PDB file of C-alpha atoms in Angstrom:
ATOM      1  CA  MET A   1      29.596 -27.052  13.628  1.00  0.00           C
ATOM      2  CA  GLN A   2      30.712 -23.561  14.435  1.00  0.00           C
ATOM      3  CA  LYS A   3      31.863 -23.291  10.822  1.00  0.00           C
ATOM      4  CA  LEU A   4      28.718 -25.104   9.197  1.00  0.00           C
ATOM      5  CA  ALA A   5      26.675 -22.373  10.480  1.00  0.00           C
ATOM      6  CA  ALA A   6      28.885 -19.834   9.436  1.00  0.00           C
ATOM      7  CA  LEU A   7      28.950 -20.886   5.829  1.00  0.00           C
ATOM      8  CA  VAL A   8      25.090 -21.189   6.089  1.00  0.00           C
ATOM      9  CA  LEU A   9      24.446 -17.715   7.378  1.00  0.00           C
ATOM     10  CA  ALA A  10      27.163 -16.395   4.829  1.00  0.00           C
ATOM     11  CA  LEU A  11      24.955 -18.328   1.985  1.00  0.00           C
ATOM     12  CA  GLY A  12      21.658 -16.664   3.445  1.00  0.00           C
ATOM     13  CA  CYS A  13      23.620 -12.983   3.562  1.00  0.00           C
ATOM     14  CA  THR A  14      24.887 -13.916   0.000  1.00  0.00           C
ATOM     15  CA  ALA A  15      21.317 -15.062  -1.122  1.00  0.00           C
ATOM     16  CA  ALA A  16      19.558 -12.079   0.090  1.00  0.00           C
ATOM     17  CA  ALA A  17      22.106  -9.175  -1.340  1.00  0.00           C
ATOM     18  CA  HIS A  18      21.350 -10.873  -4.774  1.00  0.00           C
ATOM     19  CA  ALA A  19      17.682 -11.390  -4.872  1.00  0.00           C
ATOM     20  CA  GLN A  20      17.775  -7.535  -3.320  1.00  0.00           C
ATOM     21  CA  ALA A  21      20.612  -6.637  -5.933  1.00  0.00           C
ATOM     22  CA  ALA A  22      18.452  -8.202  -8.915  1.00  0.00           C
ATOM     23  CA  ASN A  23      15.323  -6.036  -8.725  1.00  0.00           C
ATOM     24  CA  PRO A  24      16.551  -2.749  -7.308  1.00  0.00           C
ATOM     25  CA  VAL A  25      13.929  -0.539  -8.250  1.00  0.00           C
ATOM     26  CA  LEU A  26      11.263  -2.863  -7.240  1.00  0.00           C
ATOM     27  CA  THR A  27      12.984  -3.584  -3.673  1.00  0.00           C
ATOM     28  CA  SER A  28      12.997   0.255  -3.260  1.00  0.00           C
ATOM     29  CA  ALA A  29       9.308   0.326  -4.286  1.00  0.00           C
ATOM     30  CA  ARG A  30       8.387  -2.347  -2.088  1.00  0.00           C
ATOM     31  CA  GLN A  31      10.031  -1.030   1.324  1.00  0.00           C
ATOM     32  CA  VAL A  32       7.956   2.172   0.449  1.00  0.00           C
ATOM     33  CA  PHE A  33       4.562   0.257   0.075  1.00  0.00           C
ATOM     34  CA  ASP A  34       5.152  -2.120   3.297  1.00  0.00           C
ATOM     35  CA  GLN A  35       5.774   0.619   5.251  1.00  0.00           C
ATOM     36  CA  LYS A  36       2.800   3.041   4.237  1.00  0.00           C
ATOM     37  CA  SER A  37       0.734  -0.205   3.509  1.00  0.00           C
ATOM     38  CA  LYS A  38       1.108  -1.055   7.499  1.00  0.00           C
ATOM     39  CA  LEU A  39       0.801   2.682   8.549  1.00  0.00           C
ATOM     40  CA  ILE A  40      -2.366   3.251   6.696  1.00  0.00           C
ATOM     41  CA  VAL A  41      -4.566  -0.034   8.308  1.00  0.00           C
ATOM     42  CA  ALA A  42      -3.068   1.091  11.517  1.00  0.00           C
ATOM     43  CA  ALA A  43      -4.740   4.545  10.774  1.00  0.00           C
ATOM     44  CA  ALA A  44      -7.798   2.714   9.918  1.00  0.00           C
ATOM     45  CA  ASP A  45      -8.015   1.137  13.152  1.00  0.00           C
ATOM     46  CA  GLU A  46      -7.018   4.210  15.351  1.00  0.00           C
ATOM     47  CA  MET A  47      -9.496   6.405  14.174  1.00  0.00           C
ATOM     48  CA  PRO A  48     -13.032   5.657  16.124  1.00  0.00           C
ATOM     49  CA  ALA A  49     -15.834   4.160  13.716  1.00  0.00           C
ATOM     50  CA  ASP A  50     -18.256   7.183  15.239  1.00  0.00           C
ATOM     51  CA  LYS A  51     -15.499   9.407  13.289  1.00  0.00           C
ATOM     52  CA  TYR A  52     -15.234   7.636   9.793  1.00  0.00           C
ATOM     53  CA  SER A  53     -17.598  10.316   8.640  1.00  0.00           C
ATOM     54  CA  PHE A  54     -15.183  13.315   9.885  1.00  0.00           C
ATOM     55  CA  LYS A  55     -14.514  15.999   6.932  1.00  0.00           C
ATOM     56  CA  PRO A  56     -12.044  18.297   8.264  1.00  0.00           C
ATOM     57  CA  THR A  57     -13.944  21.005   6.066  1.00  0.00           C
ATOM     58  CA  PRO A  58     -17.182  20.094   3.896  1.00  0.00           C
ATOM     59  CA  ALA A  59     -15.255  20.313   0.818  1.00  0.00           C
ATOM     60  CA  GLN A  60     -13.188  17.628   1.604  1.00  0.00           C
ATOM     61  CA  TRP A  61     -13.926  13.983   2.014  1.00  0.00           C
ATOM     62  CA  SER A  62     -14.775  12.048   4.922  1.00  0.00           C
ATOM     63  CA  TYR A  63     -12.222   9.204   6.308  1.00  0.00           C
ATOM     64  CA  GLY A  64     -14.307   6.541   5.213  1.00  0.00           C
ATOM     65  CA  LYS A  65     -14.112   8.105   1.568  1.00  0.00           C
ATOM     66  CA  THR A  66     -10.361   8.349   1.791  1.00  0.00           C
ATOM     67  CA  ILE A  67      -9.868   4.542   2.918  1.00  0.00           C
ATOM     68  CA  ALA A  68     -12.695   3.733   0.251  1.00  0.00           C
ATOM     69  CA  HIS A  69     -10.465   5.673  -2.079  1.00  0.00           C
ATOM     70  CA  VAL A  70      -7.132   3.612  -1.424  1.00  0.00           C
ATOM     71  CA  VAL A  71      -9.018   0.337  -1.947  1.00  0.00           C
ATOM     72  CA  GLN A  72      -9.927   1.732  -4.923  1.00  0.00           C
ATOM     73  CA  GLY A  73      -6.842   2.747  -6.379  1.00  0.00           C
ATOM     74  CA  ASN A  74      -5.061  -0.334  -4.960  1.00  0.00           C
ATOM     75  CA  THR A  75      -7.014  -2.393  -6.831  1.00  0.00           C
ATOM     76  CA  LEU A  76      -6.742  -0.831 -10.256  1.00  0.00           C
ATOM     77  CA  VAL A  77      -3.320   0.277 -10.119  1.00  0.00           C
ATOM     78  CA  CYS A  78      -2.035  -3.191  -8.480  1.00  0.00           C
ATOM     79  CA  ALA A  79      -3.636  -4.801 -11.252  1.00  0.00           C
ATOM     80  CA  MET A  80      -1.729  -2.596 -14.035  1.00  0.00           C
ATOM     81  CA  ILE A  81       1.410  -3.561 -12.140  1.00  0.00           C
ATOM     82  CA  GLY A  82       0.815  -7.183 -11.787  1.00  0.00           C
ATOM     83  CA  GLY A  83      -0.779  -7.757 -14.811  1.00  0.00           C
ATOM     84  CA  THR A  84      -3.982  -9.406 -13.384  1.00  0.00           C
ATOM     85  CA  PRO A  85      -7.101  -7.927 -12.243  1.00  0.00           C
ATOM     86  CA  ALA A  86      -8.141  -7.949  -8.319  1.00  0.00           C
ATOM     87  CA  THR A  87     -10.418 -10.558  -7.259  1.00  0.00           C
ATOM     88  CA  GLY A  88     -12.090 -11.329  -4.106  1.00  0.00           C
ATOM     89  CA  ILE A  89     -11.831  -7.771  -2.861  1.00  0.00           C
ATOM     90  CA  ALA A  90     -15.543  -6.017  -1.975  1.00  0.00           C
ATOM     91  CA  GLU A  91     -16.323  -2.774  -3.380  1.00  0.00           C
ATOM     92  CA  VAL A  92     -16.697  -0.386  -0.809  1.00  0.00           C
ATOM     93  CA  LYS A  93     -18.409   3.021  -0.340  1.00  0.00           C
ATOM     94  CA  GLU A  94     -17.219   5.479   2.491  1.00  0.00           C
ATOM     95  CA  THR A  95     -20.834   4.853   4.235  1.00  0.00           C
ATOM     96  CA  ASP A  96     -19.897   1.049   5.399  1.00  0.00           C
ATOM     97  CA  SER A  97     -19.112   0.255   8.440  1.00  0.00           C
ATOM     98  CA  LYS A  98     -15.341   0.340   9.884  1.00  0.00           C
ATOM     99  CA  GLU A  99     -15.143  -3.487   9.739  1.00  0.00           C
ATOM    100  CA  ALA A 100     -15.832  -3.500   5.934  1.00  0.00           C
ATOM    101  CA  LEU A 101     -13.698  -0.864   5.000  1.00  0.00           C
ATOM    102  CA  ILE A 102     -10.724  -1.919   7.090  1.00  0.00           C
ATOM    103  CA  ALA A 103     -11.324  -5.894   5.259  1.00  0.00           C
ATOM    104  CA  ALA A 104     -10.956  -4.643   2.323  1.00  0.00           C
ATOM    105  CA  LEU A 105      -8.249  -2.044   3.087  1.00  0.00           C
ATOM    106  CA  LYS A 106      -6.470  -5.392   3.933  1.00  0.00           C
ATOM    107  CA  ALA A 107      -7.576  -7.293   1.277  1.00  0.00           C
ATOM    108  CA  SER A 108      -6.225  -4.642  -1.468  1.00  0.00           C
ATOM    109  CA  PHE A 109      -3.043  -4.586   0.150  1.00  0.00           C
ATOM    110  CA  ASP A 110      -2.629  -8.196   0.298  1.00  0.00           C
ATOM    111  CA  PHE A 111      -3.555  -8.002  -3.786  1.00  0.00           C
ATOM    112  CA  CYS A 112      -0.791  -5.523  -4.376  1.00  0.00           C
ATOM    113  CA  SER A 113       1.599  -7.959  -2.668  1.00  0.00           C
ATOM    114  CA  LYS A 114       0.709 -10.408  -4.968  1.00  0.00           C
ATOM    115  CA  SER A 115       1.015  -7.833  -7.790  1.00  0.00           C
ATOM    116  CA  LEU A 116       4.219  -6.369  -6.857  1.00  0.00           C
ATOM    117  CA  ASP A 117       5.425 -10.966  -6.302  1.00  0.00           C
ATOM    118  CA  ALA A 118       4.468 -10.950  -9.827  1.00  0.00           C
ATOM    119  CA  THR A 119       7.099  -8.351 -11.411  1.00  0.00           C
ATOM    120  CA  SER A 120      10.627  -7.343 -11.670  1.00  0.00           C
ATOM    121  CA  ASP A 121      12.561  -4.489 -12.751  1.00  0.00           C
ATOM    122  CA  ALA A 122      12.718  -6.230 -15.960  1.00  0.00           C
ATOM    123  CA  LYS A 123       9.125  -5.863 -16.843  1.00  0.00           C
ATOM    124  CA  LEU A 124       8.930  -1.921 -15.420  1.00  0.00           C
ATOM    125  CA  GLY A 125       9.379  -0.926 -18.907  1.00  0.00           C
ATOM    126  CA  ASP A 126       6.523  -2.600 -20.433  1.00  0.00           C
ATOM    127  CA  GLU A 127       3.843  -0.767 -21.487  1.00  0.00           C
ATOM    128  CA  ILE A 128       0.467  -0.852 -19.951  1.00  0.00           C
ATOM    129  CA  THR A 129      -3.051   0.901 -20.435  1.00  0.00           C
ATOM    130  CA  PHE A 130      -2.978   3.575 -17.521  1.00  0.00           C
ATOM    131  CA  PHE A 131      -6.134   5.803 -16.815  1.00  0.00           C
ATOM    132  CA  GLY A 132      -7.855   6.931 -19.338  1.00  0.00           C
ATOM    133  CA  GLY A 133      -6.554   4.522 -21.561  1.00  0.00           C
ATOM    134  CA  ARG A 134      -3.429   6.468 -21.953  1.00  0.00           C
ATOM    135  CA  LYS A 135      -0.206   3.681 -22.915  1.00  0.00           C
ATOM    136  CA  THR A 136       2.547   3.850 -20.238  1.00  0.00           C
ATOM    137  CA  VAL A 137       5.372   2.016 -18.467  1.00  0.00           C
ATOM    138  CA  ARG A 138       4.629  -0.503 -15.706  1.00  0.00           C
ATOM    139  CA  ALA A 139       7.047   1.607 -13.505  1.00  0.00           C
ATOM    140  CA  ARG A 140       4.516   4.538 -13.869  1.00  0.00           C
ATOM    141  CA  ALA A 141       2.171   2.689 -12.115  1.00  0.00           C
ATOM    142  CA  LEU A 142       4.624   1.870  -9.407  1.00  0.00           C
ATOM    143  CA  LEU A 143       5.499   5.202  -8.675  1.00  0.00           C
ATOM    144  CA  GLU A 144       1.727   6.272  -8.526  1.00  0.00           C
ATOM    145  CA  LEU A 145       1.503   3.260  -6.089  1.00  0.00           C
ATOM    146  CA  ASP A 146       3.779   4.825  -3.717  1.00  0.00           C
ATOM    147  CA  ILE A 147       2.791   8.571  -4.329  1.00  0.00           C
ATOM    148  CA  ASP A 148      -0.884   7.328  -3.813  1.00  0.00           C
ATOM    149  CA  VAL A 149      -0.071   5.491  -0.424  1.00  0.00           C
ATOM    150  CA  THR A 150       2.149   7.761   0.745  1.00  0.00           C
ATOM    151  CA  ASP A 151      -0.255  10.927   0.107  1.00  0.00           C
ATOM    152  CA  HIS A 152      -3.360   9.380   1.543  1.00  0.00           C
ATOM    153  CA  TYR A 153      -1.619   8.275   4.820  1.00  0.00           C
ATOM    154  CA  SER A 154      -0.260  11.707   5.308  1.00  0.00           C
ATOM    155  CA  GLN A 155      -4.275  12.991   5.053  1.00  0.00           C
ATOM    156  CA  MET A 156      -5.715  10.250   7.390  1.00  0.00           C
ATOM    157  CA  ALA A 157      -3.052  11.447   9.713  1.00  0.00           C
ATOM    158  CA  SER A 158      -3.615  14.865   9.801  1.00  0.00           C
ATOM    159  CA  TYR A 159      -7.258  13.746  10.171  1.00  0.00           C
ATOM    160  CA  LEU A 160      -6.616  11.850  13.040  1.00  0.00           C
ATOM    161  CA  ARG A 161      -4.350  14.748  14.756  1.00  0.00           C
ATOM    162  CA  LEU A 162      -7.769  16.911  13.826  1.00  0.00           C
ATOM    163  CA  SER A 163      -9.882  13.992  15.736  1.00  0.00           C
ATOM    164  CA  GLY A 164      -7.273  15.093  18.597  1.00  0.00           C
ATOM    165  CA  LEU A 165      -5.344  10.930  18.581  1.00  0.00           C
ATOM    166  CA  LEU A 166      -1.898  10.591  17.481  1.00  0.00           C
ATOM    167  CA  PRO A 167      -1.375   8.889  13.858  1.00  0.00           C
ATOM    168  CA  PRO A 168       0.554   5.547  13.874  1.00  0.00           C
ATOM    169  CA  SER A 169       3.934   6.965  12.913  1.00  0.00           C
ATOM    170  CA  ALA A 170       3.855   9.501  15.447  1.00  0.00           C
ATOM    171  CA  GLN A 171       2.807   7.257  18.272  1.00  0.00           C
ATOM    172  CA  PRO A 172       5.582   5.581  21.337  1.00  0.00           C
ATOM    173  CA  LYS A 173       7.148   2.444  20.253  1.00  0.00           C
ATOM    174  CA  LYS A 174       5.559  -0.675  21.802  1.00  0.00           C
TER     175      LYS A 174
END
């Protein structure tokens, strides 16, 4: 029985290693995306609803606008990555309720996960139409996705700190 369990474990580890090795670029980008998407949802949840209109300065975006922008960016960029348009994600405005913004945010991250599942390293060199009708490769959209979620999590973390709250990445582990 122990030999069988060891064999099953070894095969499982080999399969997992092979799956990662098959798409090392996508796997690495996916790890960043998965981490930051969880942090963004947690940051959206952390900010009280009455602070969604908060702007550090008049020229900066509100917290709600940042979330609405992430939703829009996810739907556009992930459609480029996966090759299919987003469906079922509500269009949101910065003035929508916290609940509506978070629901759309979660839906946009779910769509991105499906889009990432639909591609591979072999497809990253494929030509896509990017913003402004420019032609580029799918890898550019993947890079933009990771850059965007990292940038906006940092922005949201700063807004939380300016509101006297700890961002999720600074909170003690539960």
